Structure formats: structure tokens, C-alpha cells
PDB file of C-alpha atoms in Angstrom:
ATOM      1  CA  LYS A1280     185.007  70.411-154.401  1.00  0.00           C
ATOM      2  CA  ARG A1281     185.833  70.022-158.066  1.00  0.00           C
ATOM      3  CA  ASP A1282     183.341  72.561-159.358  1.00  0.00           C
ATOM      4  CA  GLY A1283     185.032  75.302-157.384  1.00  0.00           C
ATOM      5  CA  SER A1284     182.180  75.771-154.946  1.00  0.00           C
ATOM      6  CA  SER A1285     183.067  75.465-151.320  1.00  0.00           C
ATOM      7  CA  SER A1286     181.446  73.204-148.785  1.00  0.00           C
ATOM      8  CA  ARG A1287     181.172  76.363-146.673  1.00  0.00           C
ATOM      9  CA  SER A1288     178.226  77.627-148.730  1.00  0.00           C
ATOM     10  CA  HIS A1289     176.430  74.297-148.181  1.00  0.00           C
ATOM     11  CA  GLU A1290     177.336  74.495-144.495  1.00  0.00           C
ATOM     12  CA  GLN A1291     175.671  77.899-144.261  1.00  0.00           C
ATOM     13  CA  ASP A1292     172.443  76.447-145.679  1.00  0.00           C
ATOM     14  CA  VAL A1293     172.210  73.606-143.152  1.00  0.00           C
ATOM     15  CA  PRO A1294     169.632  74.424-140.471  1.00  0.00           C
ATOM     16  CA  MET A1295     171.005  74.016-136.987  1.00  0.00           C
ATOM     17  CA  ILE A1296     169.998  73.154-133.472  1.00  0.00           C
ATOM     18  CA  LEU A1297     171.521  75.356-130.780  1.00  0.00           C
ATOM     19  CA  PHE A1298     171.565  73.442-127.473  1.00  0.00           C
ATOM     20  CA  ILE A1299     172.331  75.461-124.316  1.00  0.00           C
ATOM     21  CA  ASP A1300     172.844  73.823-120.923  1.00  0.00           C
ATOM     22  CA  ASP A1301     175.494  74.457-118.297  1.00  0.00           C
ATOM     23  CA  ASP A1302     175.480  70.815-117.192  1.00  0.00           C
ATOM     24  CA  ALA A1303     177.457  69.432-120.133  1.00  0.00           C
ATOM     25  CA  GLU A1304     178.352  66.212-118.355  1.00  0.00           C
ATOM     26  CA  PHE A1305     174.708  65.334-117.691  1.00  0.00           C
ATOM     27  CA  MET A1306     173.588  66.357-121.180  1.00  0.00           C
ATOM     28  CA  ILE A1307     176.300  64.543-123.180  1.00  0.00           C
ATOM     29  CA  ASP A1308     174.030  61.601-124.062  1.00  0.00           C
ATOM     30  CA  TYR A1309     171.366  63.994-125.319  1.00  0.00           C
ATOM     31  CA  VAL A1310     173.883  65.940-127.413  1.00  0.00           C
ATOM     32  CA  LEU A1311     175.389  62.770-128.887  1.00  0.00           C
ATOM     33  CA  ALA A1312     171.929  61.394-129.701  1.00  0.00           C
ATOM     34  CA  LEU A1313     171.044  64.612-131.522  1.00  0.00           C
ATOM     35  CA  LYS A1314     174.330  64.620-133.430  1.00  0.00           C
ATOM     36  CA  GLN A1315     173.679  61.033-134.473  1.00  0.00           C
ATOM     37  CA  ALA A1316     170.106  61.852-135.533  1.00  0.00           C
ATOM     38  CA  PHE A1317     170.775  65.178-137.276  1.00  0.00           C
ATOM     39  CA  GLY A1318     174.471  65.165-138.099  1.00  0.00           C
ATOM     40  CA  GLU A1319     177.572  66.426-136.351  1.00  0.00           C
ATOM     41  CA  ASP A1320     177.432  69.842-138.025  1.00  0.00           C
ATOM     42  CA  GLU A1321     173.752  70.453-137.317  1.00  0.00           C
ATOM     43  CA  VAL A1322     174.010  70.478-133.510  1.00  0.00           C
ATOM     44  CA  CYS A1323     175.892  73.220-131.683  1.00  0.00           C
ATOM     45  CA  PHE A1324     176.179  72.708-127.922  1.00  0.00           C
ATOM     46  CA  VAL A1325     177.253  75.554-125.639  1.00  0.00           C
ATOM     47  CA  SER A1326     177.427  75.437-121.871  1.00  0.00           C
ATOM     48  CA  ASP A1327     177.210  79.077-120.837  1.00  0.00           C
ATOM     49  CA  VAL A1328     174.901  81.977-121.566  1.00  0.00           C
ATOM     50  CA  ASP A1329     177.578  84.345-122.872  1.00  0.00           C
ATOM     51  CA  ALA A1330     178.739  81.815-125.483  1.00  0.00           C
ATOM     52  CA  ALA A1331     175.105  80.984-126.271  1.00  0.00           C
ATOM     53  CA  LEU A1332     174.212  84.567-127.093  1.00  0.00           C
ATOM     54  CA  ALA A1333     177.369  85.030-129.173  1.00  0.00           C
ATOM     55  CA  LYS A1334     176.667  81.788-131.078  1.00  0.00           C
ATOM     56  CA  ALA A1335     173.013  82.702-131.611  1.00  0.00           C
ATOM     57  CA  ASP A1336     174.058  86.032-133.090  1.00  0.00           C
ATOM     58  CA  GLU A1337     176.748  84.429-135.259  1.00  0.00           C
ATOM     59  CA  LEU A1338     174.466  81.668-136.593  1.00  0.00           C
ATOM     60  CA  LYS A1339     171.092  83.404-136.526  1.00  0.00           C
ATOM     61  CA  GLY A1340     170.359  82.764-140.193  1.00  0.00           C
ATOM     62  CA  ARG A1341     170.944  79.035-139.782  1.00  0.00           C
ATOM     63  CA  ILE A1342     169.359  78.218-136.433  1.00  0.00           C
ATOM     64  CA  ARG A1343     166.051  76.406-136.724  1.00  0.00           C
ATOM     65  CA  LEU A1344     165.648  75.243-133.119  1.00  0.00           C
ATOM     66  CA  VAL A1345     167.017  76.366-129.746  1.00  0.00           C
ATOM     67  CA  ILE A1346     167.010  74.031-126.743  1.00  0.00           C
ATOM     68  CA  TRP A1347     167.771  75.832-123.489  1.00  0.00           C
ATOM     69  CA  ASP A1348     167.806  75.276-119.749  1.00  0.00           C
ATOM     70  CA  MET A1349     166.256  77.479-117.075  1.00  0.00           C
ATOM     71  CA  MET A1350     168.684  77.226-114.178  1.00  0.00           C
ATOM     72  CA  MET A1351     172.164  78.235-115.278  1.00  0.00           C
ATOM     73  CA  SER A1352     175.075  80.296-114.147  1.00  0.00           C
ATOM     74  CA  PRO A1353     174.405  83.950-115.027  1.00  0.00           C
ATOM     75  CA  GLY A1354     177.671  84.524-116.873  1.00  0.00           C
ATOM     76  CA  GLU A1355     178.894  88.056-117.432  1.00  0.00           C
ATOM     77  CA  ARG A1356     175.741  89.028-119.300  1.00  0.00           C
ATOM     78  CA  TYR A1357     173.399  88.563-116.341  1.00  0.00           C
ATOM     79  CA  ALA A1358     175.837  88.956-113.447  1.00  0.00           C
ATOM     80  CA  LEU A1359     174.182  92.176-112.287  1.00  0.00           C
ATOM     81  CA  GLU A1360     170.596  90.993-112.744  1.00  0.00           C
ATOM     82  CA  ARG A1361     168.487  89.913-109.778  1.00  0.00           C
ATOM     83  CA  ASN A1362     168.982  86.187-110.067  1.00  0.00           C
ATOM     84  CA  VAL A1363     168.863  83.934-107.001  1.00  0.00           C
ATOM     85  CA  ALA A1364     171.136  80.906-107.572  1.00  0.00           C
ATOM     86  CA  GLY A1365     170.707  81.156-111.343  1.00  0.00           C
ATOM     87  CA  THR A1366     166.969  80.491-111.239  1.00  0.00           C
ATOM     88  CA  GLU A1367     166.174  83.472-113.463  1.00  0.00           C
ATOM     89  CA  THR A1368     169.032  83.059-115.946  1.00  0.00           C
ATOM     90  CA  GLY A1369     166.833  81.069-118.316  1.00  0.00           C
ATOM     91  CA  ARG A1370     164.191  83.808-118.367  1.00  0.00           C
ATOM     92  CA  PHE A1371     166.785  86.428-119.238  1.00  0.00           C
ATOM     93  CA  LEU A1372     168.351  84.158-121.844  1.00  0.00           C
ATOM     94  CA  HIS A1373     164.997  83.377-123.447  1.00  0.00           C
ATOM     95  CA  ARG A1374     164.153  87.082-123.609  1.00  0.00           C
ATOM     96  CA  ASP A1375     167.427  87.889-125.368  1.00  0.00           C
ATOM     97  CA  LEU A1376     167.312  84.853-127.657  1.00  0.00           C
ATOM     98  CA  ARG A1377     163.761  85.730-128.661  1.00  0.00           C
ATOM     99  CA  ARG A1378     164.964  89.240-129.631  1.00  0.00           C
ATOM    100  CA  LEU A1379     167.775  87.745-131.728  1.00  0.00           C
ATOM    101  CA  LEU A1380     165.722  84.888-133.167  1.00  0.00           C
ATOM    102  CA  PRO A1381     162.087  86.037-133.232  1.00  0.00           C
ATOM    103  CA  GLU A1382     160.831  83.286-135.564  1.00  0.00           C
ATOM    104  CA  VAL A1383     162.852  80.349-134.219  1.00  0.00           C
ATOM    105  CA  VAL A1384     161.220  77.512-132.295  1.00  0.00           C
ATOM    106  CA  MET A1385     162.575  77.214-128.748  1.00  0.00           C
ATOM    107  CA  LEU A1386     162.351  74.317-126.329  1.00  0.00           C
ATOM    108  CA  LEU A1387     162.876  74.860-122.617  1.00  0.00           C
ATOM    109  CA  PHE A1388     164.333  71.570-121.361  1.00  0.00           C
ATOM    110  CA  THR A1389     164.756  71.863-117.623  1.00  0.00           C
ATOM    111  CA  ASN A1390     165.092  70.120-114.283  1.00  0.00           C
ATOM    112  CA  HIS A1391     163.102  72.946-112.697  1.00  0.00           C
ATOM    113  CA  ARG A1392     160.514  71.419-110.382  1.00  0.00           C
ATOM    114  CA  ASP A1393     157.953  74.207-110.640  1.00  0.00           C
ATOM    115  CA  HIS A1394     155.347  73.137-113.194  1.00  0.00           C
ATOM    116  CA  ALA A1395     154.203  76.753-113.467  1.00  0.00           C
ATOM    117  CA  ILE A1396     157.542  77.490-115.166  1.00  0.00           C
ATOM    118  CA  ILE A1397     156.868  74.743-117.700  1.00  0.00           C
ATOM    119  CA  ASP A1398     153.354  76.083-118.259  1.00  0.00           C
ATOM    120  CA  ASP A1399     154.627  79.666-118.638  1.00  0.00           C
ATOM    121  CA  PHE A1400     157.009  78.721-121.438  1.00  0.00           C
ATOM    122  CA  ASP A1401     154.934  76.053-123.186  1.00  0.00           C
ATOM    123  CA  SER A1402     153.301  78.324-125.727  1.00  0.00           C
ATOM    124  CA  PRO A1403     153.264  76.781-129.224  1.00  0.00           C
ATOM    125  CA  PRO A1404     153.935  77.312-132.056  1.00  0.00           C
ATOM    126  CA  LEU A1405     157.247  79.001-131.153  1.00  0.00           C
ATOM    127  CA  ASP A1406     157.830  78.094-127.508  1.00  0.00           C
ATOM    128  CA  TYR A1407     157.706  74.647-125.948  1.00  0.00           C
ATOM    129  CA  ALA A1408     158.718  73.399-122.508  1.00  0.00           C
ATOM    130  CA  ARG A1409     159.398  69.974-121.047  1.00  0.00           C
ATOM    131  CA  ALA A1410     160.780  68.704-117.762  1.00  0.00           C
ATOM    132  CA  LYS A1411     163.898  66.578-118.304  1.00  0.00           C
ATOM    133  CA  ARG A1412     162.623  63.921-115.928  1.00  0.00           C
ATOM    134  CA  ASP A1413     159.515  63.465-118.112  1.00  0.00           C
ATOM    135  CA  VAL A1414     161.378  62.927-121.391  1.00  0.00           C
ATOM    136  CA  PRO A1415     163.550  59.809-121.792  1.00  0.00           C
ATOM    137  CA  LEU A1416     166.387  60.040-124.300  1.00  0.00           C
ATOM    138  CA  ASP A1417     164.566  58.287-127.181  1.00  0.00           C
ATOM    139  CA  ASP A1418     161.509  60.467-126.650  1.00  0.00           C
ATOM    140  CA  PHE A1419     163.733  63.550-126.564  1.00  0.00           C
ATOM    141  CA  VAL A1420     165.135  62.801-130.017  1.00  0.00           C
ATOM    142  CA  THR A1421     161.601  62.229-131.337  1.00  0.00           C
ATOM    143  CA  LEU A1422     160.431  65.499-129.782  1.00  0.00           C
ATOM    144  CA  VAL A1423     163.348  67.412-131.292  1.00  0.00           C
ATOM    145  CA  ARG A1424     162.712  65.798-134.715  1.00  0.00           C
ATOM    146  CA  THR A1425     159.097  66.930-134.496  1.00  0.00           C
ATOM    147  CA  LEU A1426     159.978  70.496-133.500  1.00  0.00           C
ATOM    148  CA  HIS A1427     162.832  70.698-136.011  1.00  0.00           C
ATOM    149  CA  GLY A1428     160.592  69.350-138.776  1.00  0.00           C
ATOM    150  CA  ALA A1429     157.741  71.672-137.836  1.00  0.00           C
ATOM    151  CA  THR A1430     159.938  74.576-138.810  1.00  0.00           C
ATOM    152  CA  GLU A1431     160.721  73.382-142.366  1.00  0.00           C
ATOM    153  CA  ARG A1432     160.926  76.374-144.613  1.00  0.00           C
TER     154      ARG A1432
END
């Protein structure tokens, strides 16, 4: 920039969406739709829990919304936890993300078939949960806009 200020300082002010799902291939349309709606630099997609926690710590002042999945590979972080086929990884991840980001809105977006899981995590105003099969792509972007906008500072 001509005035000597860097675009980096603006970058640090831009609120972000951290999207965590280990099925990157299936989620690519969702990620691309969010990047189109919010901007390339506002959406950070990571596909494993270890990278997710590192990114959440690195960007904690900028993150406005976290979208996460329930059933994921445990990574190194949760390798020793009791976790049958990755079904508990999301619980552990949510617990640790909530410690790092206590005031950030989080959306569980999962293929988990147990509606009790959805009910357990759907606890506004900070925690929301939706089954992927119930939210078409256009509705997903609208939902994320609503949650992202609800956290305007």
C-alpha cells in the first residue's frame, strides 16, 4: 500500500470462519460456496483435528464462527482417548475448541445419524447443530451467514 500500512493489519481484522471436516472431498462444494459468499481469506478449511486446534490457537482473535464435524479421525491429540471409530472425536474437539474460543459461535455439521447428538449440541446462542442431510448447499450458506452475522461485534 502507498500509505505504508500493510494489508496484513487489515487481514488480521477480518473475522474468519474455521471449517473442520476430515472428508475434504465431500465438503469441497460447501467450502467453495462459503469462500464465494464470504471471501477467500475469510474461510479456513482444515481436515484434521491436530491442524484444527493449531489453527484455532493461531487465529483465535479473528475467528468468528467454527464449523466442525463429529465423526473424524482422532489425530495425535486424541489417539489415546476412548474413541470407537472416531465417533467421540468431535466431542473432544468441541471441548478443546470451546476452551480456546469461549465466546465463538460453533456449528456442528455432521452426518451422525443419532438425533440425540444434534440435540445435545444445539444450544444457542453459542452452539448450534445440524445434520448435513437436512441442509442443502444454498441453505447452508444462508445458515452460516445468519450465524456469522449474529456474532457481529
